[in-house]
mmCIF file of N, CA and C in Angstrom:
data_model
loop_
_atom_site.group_PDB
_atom_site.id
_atom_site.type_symbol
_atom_site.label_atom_id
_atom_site.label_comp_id
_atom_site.label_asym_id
_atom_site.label_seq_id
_atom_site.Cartn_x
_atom_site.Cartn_y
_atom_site.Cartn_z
ATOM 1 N N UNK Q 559 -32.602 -59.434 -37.386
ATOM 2 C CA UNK Q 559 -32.737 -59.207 -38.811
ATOM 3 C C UNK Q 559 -34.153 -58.837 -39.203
ATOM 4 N N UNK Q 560 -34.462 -59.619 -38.729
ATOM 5 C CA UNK Q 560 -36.177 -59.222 -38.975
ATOM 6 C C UNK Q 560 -37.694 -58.371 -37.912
ATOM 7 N N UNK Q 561 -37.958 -57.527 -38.102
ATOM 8 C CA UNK Q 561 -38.866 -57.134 -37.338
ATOM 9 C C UNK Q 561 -40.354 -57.281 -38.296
ATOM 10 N N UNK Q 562 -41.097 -57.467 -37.751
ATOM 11 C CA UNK Q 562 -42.313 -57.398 -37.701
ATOM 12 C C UNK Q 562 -43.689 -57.061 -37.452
ATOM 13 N N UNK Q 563 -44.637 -56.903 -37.991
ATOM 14 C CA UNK Q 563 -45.622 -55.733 -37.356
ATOM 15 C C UNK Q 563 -46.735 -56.275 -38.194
ATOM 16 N N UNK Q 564 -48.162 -56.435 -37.396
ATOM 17 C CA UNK Q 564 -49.318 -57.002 -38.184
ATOM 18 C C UNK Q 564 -50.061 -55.378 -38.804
ATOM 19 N N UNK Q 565 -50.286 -55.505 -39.686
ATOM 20 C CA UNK Q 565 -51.230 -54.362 -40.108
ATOM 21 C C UNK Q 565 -52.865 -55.056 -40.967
ATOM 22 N N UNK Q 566 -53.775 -54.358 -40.770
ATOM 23 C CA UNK Q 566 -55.309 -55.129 -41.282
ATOM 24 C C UNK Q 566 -55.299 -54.232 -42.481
ATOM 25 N N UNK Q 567 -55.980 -54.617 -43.880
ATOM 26 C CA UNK Q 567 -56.023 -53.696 -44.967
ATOM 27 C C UNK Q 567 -57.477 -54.557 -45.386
ATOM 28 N N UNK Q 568 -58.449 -53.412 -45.709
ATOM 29 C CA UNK Q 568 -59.544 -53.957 -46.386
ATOM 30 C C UNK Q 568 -59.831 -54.230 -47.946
ATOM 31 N N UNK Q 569 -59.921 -55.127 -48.676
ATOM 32 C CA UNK Q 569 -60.307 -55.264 -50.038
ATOM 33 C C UNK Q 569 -61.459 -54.974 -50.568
ATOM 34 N N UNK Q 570 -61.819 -55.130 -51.444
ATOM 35 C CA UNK Q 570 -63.058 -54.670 -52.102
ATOM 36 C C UNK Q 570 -64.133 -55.263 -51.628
ATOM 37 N N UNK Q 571 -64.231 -56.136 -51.052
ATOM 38 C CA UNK Q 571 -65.513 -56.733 -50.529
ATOM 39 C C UNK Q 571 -65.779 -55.953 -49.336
ATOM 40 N N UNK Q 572 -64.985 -55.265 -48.698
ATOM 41 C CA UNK Q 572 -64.794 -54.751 -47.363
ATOM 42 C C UNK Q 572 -64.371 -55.907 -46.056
ATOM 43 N N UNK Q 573 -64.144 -56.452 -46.810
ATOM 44 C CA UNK Q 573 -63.159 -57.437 -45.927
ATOM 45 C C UNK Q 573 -62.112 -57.033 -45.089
ATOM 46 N N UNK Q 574 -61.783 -57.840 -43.629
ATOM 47 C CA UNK Q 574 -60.422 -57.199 -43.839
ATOM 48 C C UNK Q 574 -59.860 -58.325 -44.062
ATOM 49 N N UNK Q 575 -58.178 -58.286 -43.911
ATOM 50 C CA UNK Q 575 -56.930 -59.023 -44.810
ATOM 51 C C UNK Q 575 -55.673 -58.722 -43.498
ATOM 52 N N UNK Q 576 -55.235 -59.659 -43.019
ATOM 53 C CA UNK Q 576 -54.204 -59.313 -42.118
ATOM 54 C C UNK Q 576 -53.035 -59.644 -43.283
ATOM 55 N N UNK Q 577 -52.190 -58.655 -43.157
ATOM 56 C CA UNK Q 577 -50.969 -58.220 -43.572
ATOM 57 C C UNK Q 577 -49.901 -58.437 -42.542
ATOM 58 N N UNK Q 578 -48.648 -58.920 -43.099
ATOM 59 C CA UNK Q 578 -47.410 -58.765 -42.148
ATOM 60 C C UNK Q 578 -46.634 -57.863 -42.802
ATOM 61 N N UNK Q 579 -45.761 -57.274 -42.660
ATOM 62 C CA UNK Q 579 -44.720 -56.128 -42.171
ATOM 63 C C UNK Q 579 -43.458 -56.899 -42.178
ATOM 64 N N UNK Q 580 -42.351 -57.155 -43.456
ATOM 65 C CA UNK Q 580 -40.992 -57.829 -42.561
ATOM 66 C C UNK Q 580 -40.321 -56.660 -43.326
ATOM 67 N N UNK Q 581 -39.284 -56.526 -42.476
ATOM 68 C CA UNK Q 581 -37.708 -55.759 -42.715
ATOM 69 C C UNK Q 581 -36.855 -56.393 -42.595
ATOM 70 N N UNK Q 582 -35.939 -56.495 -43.726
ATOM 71 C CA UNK Q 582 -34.939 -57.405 -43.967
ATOM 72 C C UNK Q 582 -33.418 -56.302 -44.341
ATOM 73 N N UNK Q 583 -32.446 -57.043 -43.948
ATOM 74 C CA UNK Q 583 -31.456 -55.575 -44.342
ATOM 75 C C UNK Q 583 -31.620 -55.068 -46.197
ATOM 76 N N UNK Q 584 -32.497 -55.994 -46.734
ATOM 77 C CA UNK Q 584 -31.958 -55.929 -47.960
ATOM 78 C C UNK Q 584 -33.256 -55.208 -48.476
ATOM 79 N N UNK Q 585 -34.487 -55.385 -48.178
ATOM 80 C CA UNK Q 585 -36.137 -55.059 -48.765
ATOM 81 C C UNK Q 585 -36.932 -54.970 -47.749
ATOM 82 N N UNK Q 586 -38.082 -54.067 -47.648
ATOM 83 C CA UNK Q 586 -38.670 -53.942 -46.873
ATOM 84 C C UNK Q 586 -40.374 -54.835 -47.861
ATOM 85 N N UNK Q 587 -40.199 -55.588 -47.147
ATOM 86 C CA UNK Q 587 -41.358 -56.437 -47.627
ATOM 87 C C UNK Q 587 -43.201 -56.569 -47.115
ATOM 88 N N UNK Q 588 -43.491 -56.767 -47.836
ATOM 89 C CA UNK Q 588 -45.053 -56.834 -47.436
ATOM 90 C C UNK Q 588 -45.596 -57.782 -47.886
ATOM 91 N N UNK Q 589 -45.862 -58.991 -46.707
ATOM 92 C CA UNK Q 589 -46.270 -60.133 -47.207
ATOM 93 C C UNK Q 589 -47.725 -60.298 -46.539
ATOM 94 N N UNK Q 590 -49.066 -61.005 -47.353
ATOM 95 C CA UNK Q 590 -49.890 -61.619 -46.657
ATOM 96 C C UNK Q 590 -49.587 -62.975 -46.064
ATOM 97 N N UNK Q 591 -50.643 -62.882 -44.880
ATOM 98 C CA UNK Q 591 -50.291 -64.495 -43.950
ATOM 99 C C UNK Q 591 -50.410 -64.503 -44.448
ATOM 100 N N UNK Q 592 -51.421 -65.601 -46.102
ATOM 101 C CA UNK Q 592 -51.593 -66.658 -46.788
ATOM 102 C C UNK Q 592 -50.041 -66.749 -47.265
ATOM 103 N N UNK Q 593 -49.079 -65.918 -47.196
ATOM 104 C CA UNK Q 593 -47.504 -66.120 -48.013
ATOM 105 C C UNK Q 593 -47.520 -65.616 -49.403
ATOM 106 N N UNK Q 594 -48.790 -64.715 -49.837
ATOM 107 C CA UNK Q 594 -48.146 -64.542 -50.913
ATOM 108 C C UNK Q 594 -47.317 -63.308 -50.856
ATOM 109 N N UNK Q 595 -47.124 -62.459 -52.020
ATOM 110 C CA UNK Q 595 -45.709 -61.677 -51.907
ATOM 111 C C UNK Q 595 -46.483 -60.530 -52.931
ATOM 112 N N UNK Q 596 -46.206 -59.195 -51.960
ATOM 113 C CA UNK Q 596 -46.649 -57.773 -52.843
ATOM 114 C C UNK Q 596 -45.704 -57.428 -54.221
ATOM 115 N N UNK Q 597 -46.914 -57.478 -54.826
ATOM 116 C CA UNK Q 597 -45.882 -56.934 -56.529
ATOM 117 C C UNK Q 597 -44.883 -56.073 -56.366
ATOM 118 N N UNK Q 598 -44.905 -55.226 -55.743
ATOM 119 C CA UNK Q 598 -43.841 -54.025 -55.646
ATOM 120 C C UNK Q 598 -42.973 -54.848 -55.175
ATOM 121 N N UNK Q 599 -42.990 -55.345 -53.694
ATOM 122 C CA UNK Q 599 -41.263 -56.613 -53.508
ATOM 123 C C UNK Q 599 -40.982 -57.233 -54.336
ATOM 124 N N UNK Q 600 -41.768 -57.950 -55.549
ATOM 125 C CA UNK Q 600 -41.235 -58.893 -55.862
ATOM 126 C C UNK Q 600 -40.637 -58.598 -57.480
ATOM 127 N N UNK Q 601 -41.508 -56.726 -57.399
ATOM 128 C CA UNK Q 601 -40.268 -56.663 -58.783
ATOM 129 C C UNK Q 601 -39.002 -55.962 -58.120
ATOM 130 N N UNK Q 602 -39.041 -55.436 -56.970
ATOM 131 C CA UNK Q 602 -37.672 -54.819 -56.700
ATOM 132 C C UNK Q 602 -36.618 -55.993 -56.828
ATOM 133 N N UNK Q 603 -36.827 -57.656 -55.820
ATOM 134 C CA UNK Q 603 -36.205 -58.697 -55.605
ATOM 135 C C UNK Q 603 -36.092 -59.089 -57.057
ATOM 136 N N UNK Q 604 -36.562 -59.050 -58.111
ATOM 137 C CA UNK Q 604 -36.912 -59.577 -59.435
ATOM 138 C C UNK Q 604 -35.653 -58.316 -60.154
ATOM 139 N N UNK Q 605 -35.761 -57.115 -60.389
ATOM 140 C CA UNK Q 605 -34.676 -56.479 -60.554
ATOM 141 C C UNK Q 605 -33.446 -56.279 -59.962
ATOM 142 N N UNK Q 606 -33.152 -56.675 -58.354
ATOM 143 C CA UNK Q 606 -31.917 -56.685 -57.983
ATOM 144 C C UNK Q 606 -31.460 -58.148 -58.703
ATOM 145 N N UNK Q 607 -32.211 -59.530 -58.547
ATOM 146 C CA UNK Q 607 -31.443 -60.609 -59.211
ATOM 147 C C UNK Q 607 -30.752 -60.716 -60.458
ATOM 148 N N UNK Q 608 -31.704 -59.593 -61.695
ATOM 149 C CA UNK Q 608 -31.358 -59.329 -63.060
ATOM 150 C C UNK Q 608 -30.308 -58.479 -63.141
ATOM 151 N N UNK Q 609 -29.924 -57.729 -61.997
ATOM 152 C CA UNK Q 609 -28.585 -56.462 -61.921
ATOM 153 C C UNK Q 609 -27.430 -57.051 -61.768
ATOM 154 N N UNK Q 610 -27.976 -58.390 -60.584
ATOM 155 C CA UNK Q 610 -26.582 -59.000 -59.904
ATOM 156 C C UNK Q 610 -25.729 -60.478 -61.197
ATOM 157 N N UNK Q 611 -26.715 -60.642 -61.844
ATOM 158 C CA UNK Q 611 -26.600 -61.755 -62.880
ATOM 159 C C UNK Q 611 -25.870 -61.119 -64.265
ATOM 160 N N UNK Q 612 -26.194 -60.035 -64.595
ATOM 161 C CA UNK Q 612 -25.887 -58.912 -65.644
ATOM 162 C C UNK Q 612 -24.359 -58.395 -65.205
ATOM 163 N N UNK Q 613 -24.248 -58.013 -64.249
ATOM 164 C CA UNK Q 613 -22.680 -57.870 -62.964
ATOM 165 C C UNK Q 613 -22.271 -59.140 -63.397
ATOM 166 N N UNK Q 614 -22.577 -60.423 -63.057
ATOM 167 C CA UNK Q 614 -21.583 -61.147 -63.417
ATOM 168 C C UNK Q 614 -21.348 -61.948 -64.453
ATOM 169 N N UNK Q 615 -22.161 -61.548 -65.782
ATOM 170 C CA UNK Q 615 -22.087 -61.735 -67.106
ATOM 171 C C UNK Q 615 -20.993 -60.887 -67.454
ATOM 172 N N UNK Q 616 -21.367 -59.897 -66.959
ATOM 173 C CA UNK Q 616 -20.084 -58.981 -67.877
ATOM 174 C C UNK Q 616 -18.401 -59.432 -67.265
ATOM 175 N N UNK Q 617 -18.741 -59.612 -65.605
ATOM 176 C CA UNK Q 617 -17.074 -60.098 -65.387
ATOM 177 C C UNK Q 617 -16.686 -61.456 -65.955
ATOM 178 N N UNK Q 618 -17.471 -62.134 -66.270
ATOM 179 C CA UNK Q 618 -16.997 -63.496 -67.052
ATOM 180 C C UNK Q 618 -16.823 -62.798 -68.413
ATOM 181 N N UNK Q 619 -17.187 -62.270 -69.310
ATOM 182 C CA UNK Q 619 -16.685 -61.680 -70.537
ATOM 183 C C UNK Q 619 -15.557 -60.819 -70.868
ATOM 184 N N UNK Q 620 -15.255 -60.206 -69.295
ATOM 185 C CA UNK Q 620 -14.100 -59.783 -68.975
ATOM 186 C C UNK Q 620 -12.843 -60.476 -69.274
ATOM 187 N N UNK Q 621 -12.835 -62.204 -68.710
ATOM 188 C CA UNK Q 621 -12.388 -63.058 -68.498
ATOM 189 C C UNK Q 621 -11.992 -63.801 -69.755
ATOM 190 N N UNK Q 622 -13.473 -63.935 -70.569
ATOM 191 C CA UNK Q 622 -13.539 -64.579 -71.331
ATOM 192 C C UNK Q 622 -13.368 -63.854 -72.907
ATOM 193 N N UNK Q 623 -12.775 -63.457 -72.773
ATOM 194 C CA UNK Q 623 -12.156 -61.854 -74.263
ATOM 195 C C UNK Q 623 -12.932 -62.427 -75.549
ATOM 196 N N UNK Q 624 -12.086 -63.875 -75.701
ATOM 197 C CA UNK Q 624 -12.646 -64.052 -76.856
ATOM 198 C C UNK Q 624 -13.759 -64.848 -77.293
ATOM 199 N N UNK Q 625 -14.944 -64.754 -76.231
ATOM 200 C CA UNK Q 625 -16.416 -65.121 -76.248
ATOM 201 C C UNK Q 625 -16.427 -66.463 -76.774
ATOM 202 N N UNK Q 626 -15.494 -67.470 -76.378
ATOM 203 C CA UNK Q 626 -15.541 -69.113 -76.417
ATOM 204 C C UNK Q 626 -16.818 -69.531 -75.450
ATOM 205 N N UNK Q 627 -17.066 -68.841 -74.551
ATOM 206 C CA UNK Q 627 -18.169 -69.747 -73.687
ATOM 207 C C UNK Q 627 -17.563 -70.335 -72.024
ATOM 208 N N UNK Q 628 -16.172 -69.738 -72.511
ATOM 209 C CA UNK Q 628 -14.898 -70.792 -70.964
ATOM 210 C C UNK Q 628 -14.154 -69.685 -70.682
ATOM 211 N N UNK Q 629 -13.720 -69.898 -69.708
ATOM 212 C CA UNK Q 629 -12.439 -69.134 -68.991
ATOM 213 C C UNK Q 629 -11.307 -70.571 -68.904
ATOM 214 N N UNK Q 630 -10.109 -70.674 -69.574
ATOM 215 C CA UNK Q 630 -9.095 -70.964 -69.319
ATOM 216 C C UNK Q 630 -7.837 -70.540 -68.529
ATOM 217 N N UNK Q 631 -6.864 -71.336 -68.399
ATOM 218 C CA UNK Q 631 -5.532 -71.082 -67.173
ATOM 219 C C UNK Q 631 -4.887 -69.776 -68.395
ATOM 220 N N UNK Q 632 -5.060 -69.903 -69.408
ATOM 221 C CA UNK Q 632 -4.493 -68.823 -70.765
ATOM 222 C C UNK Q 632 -5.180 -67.250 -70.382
ATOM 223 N N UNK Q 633 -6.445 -67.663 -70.040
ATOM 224 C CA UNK Q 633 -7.688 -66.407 -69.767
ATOM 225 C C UNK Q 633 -6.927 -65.446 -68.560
ATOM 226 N N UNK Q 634 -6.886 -66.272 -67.479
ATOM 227 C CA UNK Q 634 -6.339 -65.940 -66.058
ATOM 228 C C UNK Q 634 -5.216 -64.826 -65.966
ATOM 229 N N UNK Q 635 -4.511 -65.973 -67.237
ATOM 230 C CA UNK Q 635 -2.835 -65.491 -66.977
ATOM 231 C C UNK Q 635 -2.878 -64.090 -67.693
ATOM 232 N N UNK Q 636 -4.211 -63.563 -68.521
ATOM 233 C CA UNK Q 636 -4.067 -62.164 -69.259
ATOM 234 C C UNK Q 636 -4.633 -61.393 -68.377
ATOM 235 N N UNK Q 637 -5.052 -61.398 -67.532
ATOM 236 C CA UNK Q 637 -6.174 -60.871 -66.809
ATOM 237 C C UNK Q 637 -5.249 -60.520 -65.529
ATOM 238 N N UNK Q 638 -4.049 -61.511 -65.417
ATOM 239 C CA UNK Q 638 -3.297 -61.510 -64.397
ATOM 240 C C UNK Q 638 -2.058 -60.446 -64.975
ATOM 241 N N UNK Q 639 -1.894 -60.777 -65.707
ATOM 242 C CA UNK Q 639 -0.549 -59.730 -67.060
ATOM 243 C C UNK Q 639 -1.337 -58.088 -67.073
ATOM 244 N N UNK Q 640 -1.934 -58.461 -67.230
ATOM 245 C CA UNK Q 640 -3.410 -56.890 -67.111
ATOM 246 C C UNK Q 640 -3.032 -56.192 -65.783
ATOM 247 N N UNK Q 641 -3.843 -57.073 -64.278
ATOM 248 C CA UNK Q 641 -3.435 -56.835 -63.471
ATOM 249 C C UNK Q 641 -2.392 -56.386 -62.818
ATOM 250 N N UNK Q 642 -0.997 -56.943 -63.737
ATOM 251 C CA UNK Q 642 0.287 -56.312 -63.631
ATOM 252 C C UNK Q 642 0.770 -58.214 -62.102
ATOM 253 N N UNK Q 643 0.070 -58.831 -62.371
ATOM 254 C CA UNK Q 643 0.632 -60.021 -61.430
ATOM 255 C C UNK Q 643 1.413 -61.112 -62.164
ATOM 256 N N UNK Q 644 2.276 -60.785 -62.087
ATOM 257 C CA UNK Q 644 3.153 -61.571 -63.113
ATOM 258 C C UNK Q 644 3.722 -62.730 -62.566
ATOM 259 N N UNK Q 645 3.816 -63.104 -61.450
ATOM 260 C CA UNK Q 645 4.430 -64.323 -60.215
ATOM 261 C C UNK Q 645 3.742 -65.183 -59.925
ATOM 262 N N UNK Q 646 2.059 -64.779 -60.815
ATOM 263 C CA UNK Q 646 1.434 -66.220 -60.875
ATOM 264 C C UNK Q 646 1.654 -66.886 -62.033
ATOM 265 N N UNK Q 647 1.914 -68.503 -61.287
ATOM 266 C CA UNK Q 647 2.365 -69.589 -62.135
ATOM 267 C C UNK Q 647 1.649 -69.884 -63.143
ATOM 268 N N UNK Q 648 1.783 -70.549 -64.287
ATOM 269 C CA UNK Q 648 0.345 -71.068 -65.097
ATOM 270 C C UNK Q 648 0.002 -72.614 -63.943
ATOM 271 N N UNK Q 649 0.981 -72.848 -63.754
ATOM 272 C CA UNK Q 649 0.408 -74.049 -62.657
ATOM 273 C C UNK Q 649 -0.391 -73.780 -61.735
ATOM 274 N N UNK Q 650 -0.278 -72.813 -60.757
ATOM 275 C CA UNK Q 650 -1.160 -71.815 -60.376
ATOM 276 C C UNK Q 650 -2.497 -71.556 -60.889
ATOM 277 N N UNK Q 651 -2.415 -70.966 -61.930
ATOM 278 C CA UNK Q 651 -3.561 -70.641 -62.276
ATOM 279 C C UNK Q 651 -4.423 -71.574 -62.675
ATOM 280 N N UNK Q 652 -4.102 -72.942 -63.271
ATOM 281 C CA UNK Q 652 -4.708 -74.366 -63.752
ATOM 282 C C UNK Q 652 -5.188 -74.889 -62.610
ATOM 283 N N UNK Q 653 -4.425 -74.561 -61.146
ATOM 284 C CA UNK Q 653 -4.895 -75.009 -59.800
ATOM 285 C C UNK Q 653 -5.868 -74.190 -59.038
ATOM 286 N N UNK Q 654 -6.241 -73.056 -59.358
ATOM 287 C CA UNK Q 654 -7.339 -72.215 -59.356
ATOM 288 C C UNK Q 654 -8.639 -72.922 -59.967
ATOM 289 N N UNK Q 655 -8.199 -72.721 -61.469
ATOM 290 C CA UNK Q 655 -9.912 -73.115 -61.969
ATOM 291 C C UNK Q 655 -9.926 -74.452 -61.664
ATOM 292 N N UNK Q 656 -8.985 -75.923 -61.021
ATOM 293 C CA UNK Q 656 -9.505 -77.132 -60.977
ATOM 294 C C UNK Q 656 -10.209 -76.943 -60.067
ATOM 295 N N UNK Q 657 -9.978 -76.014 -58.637
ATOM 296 C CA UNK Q 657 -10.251 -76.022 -57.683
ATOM 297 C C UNK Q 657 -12.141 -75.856 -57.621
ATOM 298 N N UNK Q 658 -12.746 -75.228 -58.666
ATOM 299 C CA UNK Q 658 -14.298 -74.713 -58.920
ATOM 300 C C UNK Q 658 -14.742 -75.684 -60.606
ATOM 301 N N UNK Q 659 -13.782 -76.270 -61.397
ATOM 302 C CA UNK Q 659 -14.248 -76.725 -62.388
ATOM 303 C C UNK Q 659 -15.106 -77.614 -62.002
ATOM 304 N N UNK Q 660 -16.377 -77.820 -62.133
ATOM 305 C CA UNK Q 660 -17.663 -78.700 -61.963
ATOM 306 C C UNK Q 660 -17.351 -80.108 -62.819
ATOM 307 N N UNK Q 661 -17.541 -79.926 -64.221
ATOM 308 C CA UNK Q 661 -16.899 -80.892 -64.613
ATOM 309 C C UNK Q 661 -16.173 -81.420 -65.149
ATOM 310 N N UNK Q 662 -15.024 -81.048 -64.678
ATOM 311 C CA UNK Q 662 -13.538 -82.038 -64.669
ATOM 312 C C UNK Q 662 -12.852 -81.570 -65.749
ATOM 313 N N UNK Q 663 -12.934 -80.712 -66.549
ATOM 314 C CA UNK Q 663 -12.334 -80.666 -67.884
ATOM 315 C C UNK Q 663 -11.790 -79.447 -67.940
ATOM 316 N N UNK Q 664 -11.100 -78.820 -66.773
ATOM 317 C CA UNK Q 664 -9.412 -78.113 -66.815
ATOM 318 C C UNK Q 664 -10.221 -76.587 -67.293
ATOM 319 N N UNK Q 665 -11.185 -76.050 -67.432
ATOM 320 C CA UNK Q 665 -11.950 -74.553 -67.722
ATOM 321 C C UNK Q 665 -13.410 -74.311 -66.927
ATOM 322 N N UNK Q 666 -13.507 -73.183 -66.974
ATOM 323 C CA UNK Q 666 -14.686 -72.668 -66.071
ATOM 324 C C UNK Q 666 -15.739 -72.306 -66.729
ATOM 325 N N UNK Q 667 -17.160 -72.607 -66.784
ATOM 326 C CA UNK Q 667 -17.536 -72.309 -67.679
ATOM 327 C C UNK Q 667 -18.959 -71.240 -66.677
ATOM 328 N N UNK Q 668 -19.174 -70.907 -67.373
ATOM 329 C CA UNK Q 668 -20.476 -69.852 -66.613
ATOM 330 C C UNK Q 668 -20.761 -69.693 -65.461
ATOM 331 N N UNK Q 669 -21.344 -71.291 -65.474
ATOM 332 C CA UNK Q 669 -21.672 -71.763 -63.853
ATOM 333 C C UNK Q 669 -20.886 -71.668 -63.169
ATOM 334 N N UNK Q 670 -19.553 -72.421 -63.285
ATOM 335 C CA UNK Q 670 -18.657 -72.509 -62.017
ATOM 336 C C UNK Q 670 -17.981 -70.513 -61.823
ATOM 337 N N UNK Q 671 -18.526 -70.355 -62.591
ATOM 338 C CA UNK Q 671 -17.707 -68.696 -62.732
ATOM 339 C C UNK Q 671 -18.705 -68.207 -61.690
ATOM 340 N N UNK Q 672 -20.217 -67.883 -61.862
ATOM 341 C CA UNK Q 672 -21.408 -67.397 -61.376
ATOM 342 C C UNK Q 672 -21.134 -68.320 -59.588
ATOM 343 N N UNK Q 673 -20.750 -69.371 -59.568
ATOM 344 C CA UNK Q 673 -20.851 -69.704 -58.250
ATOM 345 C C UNK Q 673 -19.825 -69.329 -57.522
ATOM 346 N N UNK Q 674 -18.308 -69.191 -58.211
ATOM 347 C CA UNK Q 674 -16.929 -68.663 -57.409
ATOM 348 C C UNK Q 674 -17.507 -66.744 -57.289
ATOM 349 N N UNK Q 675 -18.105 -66.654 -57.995
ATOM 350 C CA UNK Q 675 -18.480 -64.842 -57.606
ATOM 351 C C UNK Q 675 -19.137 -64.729 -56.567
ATOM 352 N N UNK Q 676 -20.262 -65.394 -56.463
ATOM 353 C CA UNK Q 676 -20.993 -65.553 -56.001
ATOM 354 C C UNK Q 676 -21.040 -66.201 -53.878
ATOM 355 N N UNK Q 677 -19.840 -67.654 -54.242
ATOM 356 C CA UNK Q 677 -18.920 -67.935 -52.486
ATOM 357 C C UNK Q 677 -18.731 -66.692 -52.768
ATOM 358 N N UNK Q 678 -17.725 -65.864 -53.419
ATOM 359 C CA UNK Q 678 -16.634 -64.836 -52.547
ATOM 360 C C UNK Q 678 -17.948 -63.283 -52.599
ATOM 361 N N UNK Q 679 -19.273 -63.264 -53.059
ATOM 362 C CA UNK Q 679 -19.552 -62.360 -52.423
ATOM 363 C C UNK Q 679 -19.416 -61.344 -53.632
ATOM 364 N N UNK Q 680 -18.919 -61.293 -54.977
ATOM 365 C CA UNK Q 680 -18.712 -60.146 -55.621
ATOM 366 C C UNK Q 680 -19.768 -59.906 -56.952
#
């Protein structure tokens, strides 16, 4: 995953500055040993997090039609009627969101939405 490569860069004092080199599948990064982190990585990493969070604001609003703040087994079942899946149960679907409801109270709310996207990767 990672390769690496030392490169020396001089600063204004005429110093030099050892630099590392990582490649990651996702950013090609440029870190100093001391660990800190080049502005350019850290607004690319800083704008992919705001893209991927914005992605899943909007699929919870998808979910959530009428901007209560929750996704309910009611939410599911339109989304599922939408989908054209009509053979899921509402029992079913109440056994879905218990399965990620954080706390206990039968709806999904942001968080548990942002973390089920998030296990499955979407």
């Amino acid at each position: 995953w990672l390769a690496t490569s030392q490169k020396t860069k001089s600063n204004s004092s005429g110093s030099s500055k050892r630099r590392k080199r990582s490649k990651s599948r996702a950013q090609d990064a440029v870190v100093d040993v001391d660990q800190t982190v080049d502005i350019d990585f850290f607004i690319r990493i800083a704008a992919s997090k705001l893209k991927e969070i914005e992605k899943s604001k909007h699929a919870f609003r998808l979910f959530d039609s009428d901007r209560k703040g929750f996704i309910t087994a009611s939410d599911l079942k339109r989304a599922a009627n939408d989908l054209q899946e009509e053979s899921i149960t509402d029992e079913e679907l109440q056994e879905m969101i218990d399965e990620v409801d954080s706390e206990g109270n039968g709806i999904l709310n942001q968080d548990d939405f942002f973390r089920i996207m998030k296990k499955l990767n979407l």
